[in-house]
Short mmCIF file of C-alpha atoms in Angstrom, two decimals:
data_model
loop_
_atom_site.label_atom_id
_atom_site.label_comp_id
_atom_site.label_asym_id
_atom_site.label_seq_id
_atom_site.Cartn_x
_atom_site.Cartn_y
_atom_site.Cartn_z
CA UNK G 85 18.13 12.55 -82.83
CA UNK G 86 18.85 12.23 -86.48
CA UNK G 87 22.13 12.12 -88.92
CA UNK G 88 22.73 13.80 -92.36
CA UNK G 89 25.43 13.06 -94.85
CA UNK G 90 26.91 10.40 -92.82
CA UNK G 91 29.88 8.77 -94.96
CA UNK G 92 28.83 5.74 -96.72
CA UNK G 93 31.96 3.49 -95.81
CA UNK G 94 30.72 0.11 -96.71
CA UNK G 95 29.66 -0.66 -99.89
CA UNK G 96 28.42 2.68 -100.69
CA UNK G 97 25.79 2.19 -97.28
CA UNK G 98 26.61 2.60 -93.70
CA UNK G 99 25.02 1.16 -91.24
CA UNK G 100 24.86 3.46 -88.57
CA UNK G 101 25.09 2.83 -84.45
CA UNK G 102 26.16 5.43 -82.18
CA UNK G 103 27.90 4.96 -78.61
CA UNK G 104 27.49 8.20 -76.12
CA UNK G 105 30.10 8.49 -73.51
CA UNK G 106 29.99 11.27 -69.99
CA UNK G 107 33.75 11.57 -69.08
CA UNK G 108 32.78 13.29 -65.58
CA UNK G 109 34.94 12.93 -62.64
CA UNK G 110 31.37 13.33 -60.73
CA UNK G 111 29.00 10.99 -62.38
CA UNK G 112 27.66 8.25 -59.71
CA UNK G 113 24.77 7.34 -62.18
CA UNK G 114 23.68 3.48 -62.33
CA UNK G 115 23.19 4.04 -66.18
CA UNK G 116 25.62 2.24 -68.31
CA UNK G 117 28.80 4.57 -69.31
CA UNK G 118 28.68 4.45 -72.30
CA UNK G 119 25.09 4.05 -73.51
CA UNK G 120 24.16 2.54 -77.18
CA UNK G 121 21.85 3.23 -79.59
CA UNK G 122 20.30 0.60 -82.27
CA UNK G 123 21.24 0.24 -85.57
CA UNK G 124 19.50 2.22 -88.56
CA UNK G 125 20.51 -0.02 -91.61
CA UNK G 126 21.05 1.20 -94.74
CA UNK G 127 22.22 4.42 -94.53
CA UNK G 128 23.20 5.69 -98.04
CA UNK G 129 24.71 8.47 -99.90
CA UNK G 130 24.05 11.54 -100.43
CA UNK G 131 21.27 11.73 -97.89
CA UNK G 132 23.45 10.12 -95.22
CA UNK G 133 19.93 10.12 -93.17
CA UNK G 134 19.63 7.68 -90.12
CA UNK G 135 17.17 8.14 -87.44
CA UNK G 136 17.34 7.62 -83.86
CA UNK G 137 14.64 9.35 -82.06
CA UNK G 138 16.79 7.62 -78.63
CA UNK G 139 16.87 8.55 -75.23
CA UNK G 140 19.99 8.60 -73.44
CA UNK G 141 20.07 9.52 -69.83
CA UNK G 142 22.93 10.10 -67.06
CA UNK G 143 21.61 10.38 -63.60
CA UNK G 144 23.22 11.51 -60.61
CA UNK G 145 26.26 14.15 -61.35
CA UNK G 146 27.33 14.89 -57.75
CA UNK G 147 28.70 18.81 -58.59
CA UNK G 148 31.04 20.24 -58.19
CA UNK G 149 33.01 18.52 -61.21
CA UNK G 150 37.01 18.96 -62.43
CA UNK G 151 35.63 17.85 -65.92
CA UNK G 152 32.74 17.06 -68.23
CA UNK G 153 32.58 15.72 -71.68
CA UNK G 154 30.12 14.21 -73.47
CA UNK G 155 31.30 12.04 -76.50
CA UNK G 156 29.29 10.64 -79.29
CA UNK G 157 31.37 8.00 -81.93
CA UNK G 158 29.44 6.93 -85.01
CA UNK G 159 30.13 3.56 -86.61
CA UNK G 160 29.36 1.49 -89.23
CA UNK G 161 27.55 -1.95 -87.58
CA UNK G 162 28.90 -4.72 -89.48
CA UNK G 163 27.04 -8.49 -88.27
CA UNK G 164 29.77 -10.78 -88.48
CA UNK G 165 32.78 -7.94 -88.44
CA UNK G 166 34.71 -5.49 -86.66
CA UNK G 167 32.63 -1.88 -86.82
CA UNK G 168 34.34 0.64 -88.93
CA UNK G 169 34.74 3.59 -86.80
CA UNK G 170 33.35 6.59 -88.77
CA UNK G 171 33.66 9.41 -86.49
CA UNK G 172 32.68 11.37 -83.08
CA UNK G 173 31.63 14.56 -81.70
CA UNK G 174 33.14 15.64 -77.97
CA UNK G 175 31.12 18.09 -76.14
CA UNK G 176 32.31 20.04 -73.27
CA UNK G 177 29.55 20.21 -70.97
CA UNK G 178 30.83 21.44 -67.92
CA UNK G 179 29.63 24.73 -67.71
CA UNK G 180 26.03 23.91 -68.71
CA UNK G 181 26.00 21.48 -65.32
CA UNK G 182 28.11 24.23 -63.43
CA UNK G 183 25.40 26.60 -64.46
CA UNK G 184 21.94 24.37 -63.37
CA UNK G 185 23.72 23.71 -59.97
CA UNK G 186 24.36 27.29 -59.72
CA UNK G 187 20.98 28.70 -61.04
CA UNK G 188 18.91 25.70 -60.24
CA UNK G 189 17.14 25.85 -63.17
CA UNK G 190 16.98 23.70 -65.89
CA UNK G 191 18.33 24.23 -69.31
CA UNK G 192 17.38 22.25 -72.65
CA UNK G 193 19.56 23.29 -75.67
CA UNK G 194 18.93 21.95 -79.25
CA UNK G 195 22.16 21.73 -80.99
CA UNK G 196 21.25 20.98 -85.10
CA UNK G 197 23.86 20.36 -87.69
CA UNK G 198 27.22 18.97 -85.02
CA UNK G 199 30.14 18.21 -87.28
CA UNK G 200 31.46 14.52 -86.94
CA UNK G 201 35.15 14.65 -86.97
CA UNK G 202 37.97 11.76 -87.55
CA UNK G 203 41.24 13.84 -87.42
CA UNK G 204 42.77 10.38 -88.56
CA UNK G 205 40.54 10.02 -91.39
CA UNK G 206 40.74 14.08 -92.69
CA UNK G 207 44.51 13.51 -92.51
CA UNK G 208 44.26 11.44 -94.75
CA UNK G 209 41.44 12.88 -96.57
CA UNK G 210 41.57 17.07 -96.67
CA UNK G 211 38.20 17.99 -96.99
CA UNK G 212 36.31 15.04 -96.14
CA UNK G 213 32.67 15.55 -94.98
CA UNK G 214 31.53 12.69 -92.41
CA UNK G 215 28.23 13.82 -91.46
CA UNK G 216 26.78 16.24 -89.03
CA UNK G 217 24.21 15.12 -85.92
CA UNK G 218 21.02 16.59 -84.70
CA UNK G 219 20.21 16.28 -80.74
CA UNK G 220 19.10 18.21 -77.95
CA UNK G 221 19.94 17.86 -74.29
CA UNK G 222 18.61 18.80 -71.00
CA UNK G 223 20.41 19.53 -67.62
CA UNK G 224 18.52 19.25 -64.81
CA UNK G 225 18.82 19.34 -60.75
CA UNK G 226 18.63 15.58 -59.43
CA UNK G 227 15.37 17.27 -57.81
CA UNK G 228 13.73 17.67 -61.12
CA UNK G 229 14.84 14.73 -62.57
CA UNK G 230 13.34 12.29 -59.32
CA UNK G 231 10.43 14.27 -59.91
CA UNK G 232 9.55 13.67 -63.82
CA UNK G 233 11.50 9.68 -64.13
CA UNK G 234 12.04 8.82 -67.72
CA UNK G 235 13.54 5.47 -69.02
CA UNK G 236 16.51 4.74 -71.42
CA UNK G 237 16.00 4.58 -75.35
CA UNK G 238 12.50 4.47 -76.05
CA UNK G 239 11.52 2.51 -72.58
CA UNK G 240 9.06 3.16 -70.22
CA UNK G 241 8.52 5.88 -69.13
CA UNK G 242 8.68 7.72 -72.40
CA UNK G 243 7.87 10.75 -72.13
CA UNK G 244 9.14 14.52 -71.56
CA UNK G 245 8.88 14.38 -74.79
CA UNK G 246 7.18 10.77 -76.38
CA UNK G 247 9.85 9.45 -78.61
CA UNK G 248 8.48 7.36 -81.28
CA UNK G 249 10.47 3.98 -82.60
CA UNK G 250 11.81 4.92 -86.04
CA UNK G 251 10.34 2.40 -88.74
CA UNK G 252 12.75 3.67 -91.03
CA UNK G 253 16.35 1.69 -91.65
CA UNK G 254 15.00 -0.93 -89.59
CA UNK G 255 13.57 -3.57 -92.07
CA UNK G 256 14.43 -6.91 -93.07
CA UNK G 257 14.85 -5.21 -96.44
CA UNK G 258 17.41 -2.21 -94.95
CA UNK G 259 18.79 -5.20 -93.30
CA UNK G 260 20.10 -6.93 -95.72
CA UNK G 261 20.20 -4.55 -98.37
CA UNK G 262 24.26 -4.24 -97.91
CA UNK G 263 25.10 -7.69 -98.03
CA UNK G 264 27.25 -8.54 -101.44
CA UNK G 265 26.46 -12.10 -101.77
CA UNK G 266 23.17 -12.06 -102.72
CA UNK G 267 23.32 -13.02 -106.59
CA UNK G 268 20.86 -10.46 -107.87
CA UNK G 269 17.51 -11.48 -105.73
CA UNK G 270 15.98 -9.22 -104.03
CA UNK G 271 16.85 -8.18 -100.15
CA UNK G 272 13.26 -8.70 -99.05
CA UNK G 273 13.38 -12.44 -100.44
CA UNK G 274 16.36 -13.35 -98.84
CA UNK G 275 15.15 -11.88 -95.92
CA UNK G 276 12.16 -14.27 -96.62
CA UNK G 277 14.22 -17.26 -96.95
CA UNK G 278 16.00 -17.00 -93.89
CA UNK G 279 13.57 -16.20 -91.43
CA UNK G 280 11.43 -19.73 -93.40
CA UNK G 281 14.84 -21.44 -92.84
CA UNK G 282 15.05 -20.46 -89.05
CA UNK G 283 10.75 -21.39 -88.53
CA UNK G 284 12.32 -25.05 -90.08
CA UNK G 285 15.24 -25.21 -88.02
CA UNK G 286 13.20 -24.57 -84.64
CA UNK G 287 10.68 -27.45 -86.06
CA UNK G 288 12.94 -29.90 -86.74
CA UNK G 289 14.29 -29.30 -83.27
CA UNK G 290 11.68 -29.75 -81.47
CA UNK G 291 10.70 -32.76 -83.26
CA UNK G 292 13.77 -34.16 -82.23
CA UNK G 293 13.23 -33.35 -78.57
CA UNK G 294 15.96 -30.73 -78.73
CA UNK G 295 13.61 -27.70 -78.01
#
């Protein structure tokens, strides 16, 4: 999972977290509905590159199904603010789970370049690009799935395939890198500074018993 050309709308960054919704009359999964991904800071024109590499799974679809759509909304993260909703992509995925239960075979499909769409935002905006979205998915029979477990996001078990914890957008640098207050020093010194000023808080806490 990967992003290109995602809109920079903060500050000429974005800091990009995706939610990923299955509307499904039939889904009895425990998995949380919908399912989150972390944040890749820093996410800048004209690249618009964030990286996921995330797993997100939704067990137990008891067929047969009235409907089936999978949803994925980009935002922009924002710390101490409201996100600023960027976009989504709705997939109609019905007939791919109508089709396993049928066949009883599994299918994978790798779906590159998925145009993120604000209707909203391209009103107002003809001709805006927001950013496209790399995945793949799998649909499988419960069977298969009980037989080869994986976890959520990058947890245990990771595998089917091995997805590797991006290192990129995920700095202290990346992390503060959008912040406007910072008076011309550099993001990995602030970063510096605050993590020394947390180190004295905790002291100073427990020297006062507090901790």
């Amino acid at each position: 999972w990967d992003t290109k050309k995602v809109l920079a709308v903060d500050n000429g960054h974005s800091d990009v977290k995706m939610y990923v919704r299955l509307e499904c009359d039939g889904y009895k999964g425990n998995e949380p509905n919908p399912q989150e991904t972390d944040v890749h800071f820093n996410c800048t024109e004209p690249e618009g590159h964030a990286k996921f590499n995330y797993r997100i799974v939704f067990r137990n679809v008891r067929m047969p199904i009235q409907t089936a759509t999978l949803t994925i909304e980009v935002y922009d993260y924002n710390a101490l603010s409201a996100f600023i909703f960027i976009g989504q992509i709705n997939l109609e995925v019905k007939r791919y789970l109508e089709k396993v239960a049928r066949d009883m075979d599994a299918l994978e499909m790798k779906s590159p370049g998925l145009k993120i769409r604000n209707m909203a935002k391209e009103a107002e905006e003809p001709g805006i690009e927001l950013g496209y979205i790399n995945m793949s998915m799998w649909v499988m029979t419960q069977q298969e799935a009980n037989g080869a477990p994986v976890g959520l996001g990058w947890d245990e078990p990771n595998v089917n395939p091995t997805l590797i914890v991006p290192v990129e957008g995920r700095g202290w640098g990346d992390f503060f890198a959008g912040f406007s207050f910072n008076f011309g020093i550099p993001a990995w010194m602030i970063a510096a500074m605050i993590v020394g000023g947390i180190f004295a808080v905790m002291f100073i806490l427990a020297q006062g018993g507090l901790l």
